[in-house]
């Protein structure tokens, strides 16, 4: 049963590749990307000169999204941050649904985190070729509301695969509370992926004892993702539980945003594959 909240929902496209066919190769191609609502940023002064695009529509935005969609088509599960759910600034286009259609994803989910009515619909997004067994959204704690995480489960039982798409706060205090919150959810789970714009470096993540204990991280080469035109900081992450091992981790080329996309090829352990396959047959 695929469940969703009032802020978003699944989309199934005709002729979508079934989950069983996707699982034959035994691995998933994952991507996380802070889209910055489709604003092209390639220098610090663009934060000032192009700030109007956070509130007003831009005819070039749709062309950029089409190009982004052509890149996302290479992946199986995509986590998106800073996408618009369909407001004045995005020309009433739900960017999660638009990218799902462009990249031919049969399932998508939008989490509305900050609702500014007709002016802006700040959201996280999930695109998936696999059929999710369950999706739920979490409102992350913080001084300012508007941060969230999507939790998608593939398969049932202890060997199900759990993927979290999160966008954490800018402040250290806010991130600590949010990592505490996620730690409580993650701790009893076995096969876990946490991906998104976490707004902190690998060193800061490892310094958070509760999170590091709930999701013991084996060494993964940190990739510099911010700012996109001259990357100096690793703020975007795909984190894996110790039951999972990345086959390849890479950063993609500049796709208009001020963040670079991060990609991982993830082979699935046999028990995890079996759990997902069993849920498909039910």
Tab-separated table of C-alpha atoms in Angstrom:
chain	number	residue	atom	x	y	z
A	1	UNK	CA	0.000	0.000	0.000
A	2	UNK	CA	1.499	3.325	-1.083
A	3	UNK	CA	0.583	6.052	1.356
A	4	UNK	CA	1.123	9.764	1.129
A	5	UNK	CA	0.342	12.953	2.996
A	6	UNK	CA	-1.914	15.785	1.959
A	7	UNK	CA	0.999	17.791	0.535
A	8	UNK	CA	1.882	15.374	-2.222
A	9	UNK	CA	1.156	12.084	-3.818
A	10	UNK	CA	2.299	9.352	-6.134
A	11	UNK	CA	2.181	9.505	-9.896
A	12	UNK	CA	2.264	6.404	-12.048
A	13	UNK	CA	3.031	6.744	-15.740
A	14	UNK	CA	1.664	4.238	-18.269
A	15	UNK	CA	4.151	1.561	-19.321
A	16	UNK	CA	6.467	2.154	-16.350
A	17	UNK	CA	9.189	-0.469	-15.945
A	18	UNK	CA	8.091	-2.884	-13.201
A	19	UNK	CA	10.048	-3.120	-9.966
A	20	UNK	CA	11.024	-6.738	-10.692
A	21	UNK	CA	12.837	-5.695	-13.877
A	22	UNK	CA	14.678	-2.880	-12.090
A	23	UNK	CA	15.912	-5.307	-9.436
A	24	UNK	CA	17.453	-7.748	-11.903
A	25	UNK	CA	20.705	-5.771	-11.952
A	26	UNK	CA	20.823	-5.847	-8.126
A	27	UNK	CA	21.736	-2.211	-7.548
A	28	UNK	CA	20.155	1.225	-7.432
A	29	UNK	CA	21.419	4.482	-8.867
A	30	UNK	CA	20.768	7.213	-6.286
A	31	UNK	CA	20.996	10.985	-6.646
A	32	UNK	CA	20.468	13.917	-4.296
A	33	UNK	CA	20.163	17.478	-5.575
A	34	UNK	CA	19.324	20.861	-4.041
A	35	UNK	CA	17.597	22.433	-7.028
A	36	UNK	CA	17.376	26.014	-5.667
A	37	UNK	CA	13.973	26.202	-7.421
A	38	UNK	CA	15.695	26.295	-10.820
A	39	UNK	CA	17.679	29.488	-10.317
A	40	UNK	CA	20.967	29.610	-12.217
A	41	UNK	CA	23.793	30.570	-9.839
A	42	UNK	CA	27.422	30.674	-10.877
A	43	UNK	CA	28.873	33.476	-8.748
A	44	UNK	CA	28.310	34.947	-5.291
A	45	UNK	CA	26.904	38.204	-6.676
A	46	UNK	CA	24.072	36.206	-8.292
A	47	UNK	CA	22.582	35.771	-4.810
A	48	UNK	CA	21.836	39.501	-4.981
A	49	UNK	CA	21.268	40.155	-8.668
A	50	UNK	CA	19.049	37.088	-9.185
A	51	UNK	CA	17.285	37.085	-5.832
A	52	UNK	CA	14.099	38.299	-7.536
A	53	UNK	CA	13.720	34.804	-9.007
A	54	UNK	CA	12.855	33.498	-5.522
A	55	UNK	CA	9.583	35.453	-5.727
A	56	UNK	CA	8.938	36.113	-9.420
A	57	UNK	CA	8.641	33.755	-12.415
A	58	UNK	CA	11.410	33.483	-14.994
A	59	UNK	CA	10.733	32.153	-18.511
A	60	UNK	CA	14.147	30.435	-18.552
A	61	UNK	CA	13.336	28.311	-15.498
A	62	UNK	CA	11.309	25.746	-17.444
A	63	UNK	CA	14.126	25.238	-19.968
A	64	UNK	CA	16.535	24.611	-17.107
A	65	UNK	CA	14.178	22.095	-15.524
A	66	UNK	CA	13.922	20.219	-18.832
A	67	UNK	CA	17.719	19.922	-18.934
A	68	UNK	CA	17.777	18.774	-15.304
A	69	UNK	CA	15.144	16.161	-16.161
A	70	UNK	CA	17.341	14.719	-18.900
A	71	UNK	CA	20.080	14.127	-16.293
A	72	UNK	CA	17.738	12.680	-13.660
A	73	UNK	CA	16.535	10.114	-16.188
A	74	UNK	CA	19.773	8.161	-15.597
A	75	UNK	CA	18.829	7.390	-11.961
A	76	UNK	CA	16.431	5.135	-10.049
A	77	UNK	CA	15.742	7.104	-6.868
A	78	UNK	CA	16.216	10.882	-6.664
A	79	UNK	CA	15.950	13.108	-3.591
A	80	UNK	CA	15.252	16.792	-4.271
A	81	UNK	CA	15.523	19.796	-1.997
A	82	UNK	CA	14.441	23.413	-2.568
A	83	UNK	CA	11.832	22.576	-5.162
A	84	UNK	CA	8.606	24.555	-5.617
A	85	UNK	CA	5.258	22.809	-5.359
A	86	UNK	CA	3.477	25.077	-7.830
A	87	UNK	CA	3.253	28.787	-7.042
A	88	UNK	CA	3.512	32.175	-8.740
A	89	UNK	CA	7.324	32.096	-8.854
A	90	UNK	CA	7.353	28.690	-10.616
A	91	UNK	CA	4.620	29.736	-13.074
A	92	UNK	CA	2.195	27.443	-11.185
A	93	UNK	CA	4.286	24.406	-12.114
A	94	UNK	CA	4.828	21.727	-9.482
A	95	UNK	CA	8.530	21.128	-10.054
A	96	UNK	CA	8.499	17.648	-8.488
A	97	UNK	CA	5.724	16.466	-10.802
A	98	UNK	CA	7.301	18.204	-13.796
A	99	UNK	CA	10.688	16.547	-13.261
A	100	UNK	CA	9.022	13.169	-12.709
A	101	UNK	CA	7.292	13.510	-16.059
A	102	UNK	CA	10.409	14.785	-17.839
A	103	UNK	CA	12.602	11.974	-16.488
A	104	UNK	CA	9.867	9.311	-16.851
A	105	UNK	CA	9.599	8.392	-13.160
A	106	UNK	CA	6.424	6.403	-12.401
A	107	UNK	CA	6.311	7.528	-8.746
A	108	UNK	CA	6.900	10.897	-7.114
A	109	UNK	CA	6.145	12.538	-3.802
A	110	UNK	CA	6.198	16.196	-2.777
A	111	UNK	CA	6.651	17.261	0.842
A	112	UNK	CA	5.479	20.833	1.396
A	113	UNK	CA	7.640	22.277	4.175
A	114	UNK	CA	6.930	26.019	4.038
A	115	UNK	CA	3.641	27.161	2.558
A	116	UNK	CA	3.692	30.792	1.456
A	117	UNK	CA	0.427	30.439	-0.435
A	118	UNK	CA	0.434	31.693	-4.009
A	119	UNK	CA	3.943	33.150	-3.636
A	120	UNK	CA	6.044	30.061	-2.839
A	121	UNK	CA	5.654	26.376	-1.986
A	122	UNK	CA	9.002	25.348	-0.449
A	123	UNK	CA	9.275	21.566	-0.760
A	124	UNK	CA	11.350	18.406	-0.734
A	125	UNK	CA	10.750	15.837	-3.448
A	126	UNK	CA	11.201	12.139	-4.144
A	127	UNK	CA	11.317	10.516	-7.590
A	128	UNK	CA	11.324	6.719	-7.767
A	129	UNK	CA	11.304	3.986	-10.388
A	130	UNK	CA	10.819	1.356	-7.698
A	131	UNK	CA	7.339	0.968	-6.278
A	132	UNK	CA	7.493	2.180	-2.651
A	133	UNK	CA	5.895	0.023	0.019
A	134	UNK	CA	5.304	3.052	2.253
A	135	UNK	CA	6.045	6.781	2.288
A	136	UNK	CA	5.749	9.108	5.245
A	137	UNK	CA	6.845	12.671	5.892
A	138	UNK	CA	8.432	14.145	8.998
A	139	UNK	CA	8.371	17.747	10.180
A	140	UNK	CA	11.813	18.344	11.612
A	141	UNK	CA	12.106	20.372	14.838
A	142	UNK	CA	13.716	23.789	14.820
A	143	UNK	CA	13.383	27.429	15.870
A	144	UNK	CA	11.986	28.241	12.433
A	145	UNK	CA	9.462	25.854	10.860
A	146	UNK	CA	10.033	24.685	7.329
A	147	UNK	CA	12.503	21.790	7.414
A	148	UNK	CA	11.427	18.246	6.679
A	149	UNK	CA	12.357	14.714	5.721
A	150	UNK	CA	10.718	12.123	3.489
A	151	UNK	CA	10.979	8.482	4.601
A	152	UNK	CA	10.373	5.909	1.875
A	153	UNK	CA	10.441	2.165	2.504
A	154	UNK	CA	10.974	-0.502	-0.147
A	155	UNK	CA	9.935	-3.970	0.962
A	156	UNK	CA	8.699	-5.170	4.349
A	157	UNK	CA	10.268	-6.642	7.457
A	158	UNK	CA	13.736	-6.179	8.977
A	159	UNK	CA	15.533	-6.325	5.591
A	160	UNK	CA	13.482	-3.591	3.930
A	161	UNK	CA	15.398	-0.685	2.399
A	162	UNK	CA	14.760	2.706	4.044
A	163	UNK	CA	15.667	5.929	2.240
A	164	UNK	CA	15.414	9.339	3.891
A	165	UNK	CA	15.470	12.577	1.875
A	166	UNK	CA	16.240	15.490	4.197
A	167	UNK	CA	17.026	19.198	4.165
A	168	UNK	CA	18.511	20.341	7.474
A	169	UNK	CA	18.730	23.767	9.094
A	170	UNK	CA	21.467	26.319	8.578
A	171	UNK	CA	22.008	26.821	12.313
A	172	UNK	CA	24.108	24.381	14.343
A	173	UNK	CA	21.520	24.227	17.139
A	174	UNK	CA	18.734	23.466	14.671
A	175	UNK	CA	20.744	20.705	12.964
A	176	UNK	CA	21.553	19.063	16.302
A	177	UNK	CA	17.847	18.832	17.159
A	178	UNK	CA	17.015	17.537	13.687
A	179	UNK	CA	19.759	14.897	13.742
A	180	UNK	CA	18.509	13.824	17.179
A	181	UNK	CA	15.027	13.423	15.709
A	182	UNK	CA	16.278	11.378	12.743
A	183	UNK	CA	18.477	9.248	15.017
A	184	UNK	CA	15.436	8.011	16.935
A	185	UNK	CA	13.787	6.857	13.709
A	186	UNK	CA	16.895	5.331	12.143
A	187	UNK	CA	18.269	3.466	15.153
A	188	UNK	CA	16.029	0.333	14.928
A	189	UNK	CA	16.392	0.059	11.128
A	190	UNK	CA	18.885	-2.132	9.282
A	191	UNK	CA	19.406	-1.005	5.655
A	192	UNK	CA	19.343	2.792	5.617
A	193	UNK	CA	20.223	5.611	3.221
A	194	UNK	CA	20.101	9.258	4.312
A	195	UNK	CA	20.555	11.744	1.513
A	196	UNK	CA	20.071	15.443	1.011
A	197	UNK	CA	21.399	18.893	1.717
A	198	UNK	CA	22.396	18.399	5.350
A	199	UNK	CA	24.085	21.821	5.623
A	200	UNK	CA	27.034	20.360	7.501
A	201	UNK	CA	30.396	18.783	6.744
A	202	UNK	CA	31.302	15.114	7.309
A	203	UNK	CA	33.298	16.185	10.383
A	204	UNK	CA	30.207	17.845	11.861
A	205	UNK	CA	28.122	14.745	11.166
A	206	UNK	CA	30.641	12.459	12.852
A	207	UNK	CA	30.788	14.831	15.824
A	208	UNK	CA	27.084	14.218	16.451
A	209	UNK	CA	27.323	11.153	18.673
A	210	UNK	CA	23.669	10.070	18.592
A	211	UNK	CA	23.461	10.218	14.812
A	212	UNK	CA	26.790	8.450	14.321
A	213	UNK	CA	25.626	5.710	16.703
A	214	UNK	CA	22.230	5.273	15.046
A	215	UNK	CA	23.761	5.186	11.561
A	216	UNK	CA	27.376	3.949	11.859
A	217	UNK	CA	29.052	5.312	8.767
A	218	UNK	CA	31.833	3.505	7.009
A	219	UNK	CA	34.282	5.861	5.293
A	220	UNK	CA	32.880	7.384	2.116
A	221	UNK	CA	34.938	9.967	0.295
A	222	UNK	CA	33.291	13.357	0.959
A	223	UNK	CA	32.529	15.226	-2.237
A	224	UNK	CA	32.678	19.004	-2.414
A	225	UNK	CA	29.275	20.252	-3.549
A	226	UNK	CA	29.005	23.907	-2.500
A	227	UNK	CA	29.206	26.457	-4.012
A	228	UNK	CA	28.632	24.776	-7.347
A	229	UNK	CA	30.855	27.113	-9.387
A	230	UNK	CA	33.858	26.690	-7.054
A	231	UNK	CA	33.119	23.799	-4.657
A	232	UNK	CA	34.824	24.136	-1.289
A	233	UNK	CA	32.468	22.432	1.170
A	234	UNK	CA	30.835	18.995	1.375
A	235	UNK	CA	27.285	19.889	2.432
A	236	UNK	CA	25.301	17.424	0.301
A	237	UNK	CA	25.524	13.783	1.299
A	238	UNK	CA	24.382	10.238	0.593
A	239	UNK	CA	25.024	8.364	3.843
A	240	UNK	CA	24.834	4.585	4.125
A	241	UNK	CA	24.400	2.203	7.036
A	242	UNK	CA	27.163	-0.348	7.500
A	243	UNK	CA	25.042	-3.031	5.839
A	244	UNK	CA	25.396	-1.122	2.550
A	245	UNK	CA	28.464	-0.410	0.434
A	246	UNK	CA	28.668	2.107	-2.399
A	247	UNK	CA	30.040	0.841	-5.714
A	248	UNK	CA	30.738	4.386	-6.910
A	249	UNK	CA	30.316	7.864	-5.439
A	250	UNK	CA	30.552	10.902	-7.670
A	251	UNK	CA	29.620	14.548	-8.031
A	252	UNK	CA	27.862	15.690	-11.204
A	253	UNK	CA	28.519	18.758	-13.293
A	254	UNK	CA	26.973	22.143	-12.562
A	255	UNK	CA	23.187	22.035	-13.132
A	256	UNK	CA	22.296	25.722	-12.641
A	257	UNK	CA	21.785	25.520	-8.840
A	258	UNK	CA	24.251	26.752	-6.208
A	259	UNK	CA	24.692	23.084	-5.148
A	260	UNK	CA	26.112	20.202	-7.170
A	261	UNK	CA	24.238	16.890	-7.386
A	262	UNK	CA	25.745	13.865	-5.604
A	263	UNK	CA	25.282	10.345	-7.038
A	264	UNK	CA	25.887	6.849	-5.679
A	265	UNK	CA	25.644	3.417	-7.290
A	266	UNK	CA	24.330	1.165	-4.539
A	267	UNK	CA	24.470	-2.653	-4.783
A	268	UNK	CA	21.721	-4.150	-2.603
A	269	UNK	CA	22.471	-7.015	-0.182
A	270	UNK	CA	20.716	-10.288	-1.052
A	271	UNK	CA	18.319	-10.172	1.958
A	272	UNK	CA	17.337	-6.609	1.047
A	273	UNK	CA	16.683	-7.582	-2.573
A	274	UNK	CA	14.605	-10.534	-1.401
A	275	UNK	CA	12.491	-8.293	0.868
A	276	UNK	CA	11.777	-5.867	-1.971
A	277	UNK	CA	10.964	-8.666	-4.416
A	278	UNK	CA	8.604	-10.273	-1.904
A	279	UNK	CA	6.687	-6.996	-1.522
A	280	UNK	CA	6.315	-6.728	-5.314
A	281	UNK	CA	4.662	-10.182	-5.513
A	282	UNK	CA	2.079	-9.381	-2.834
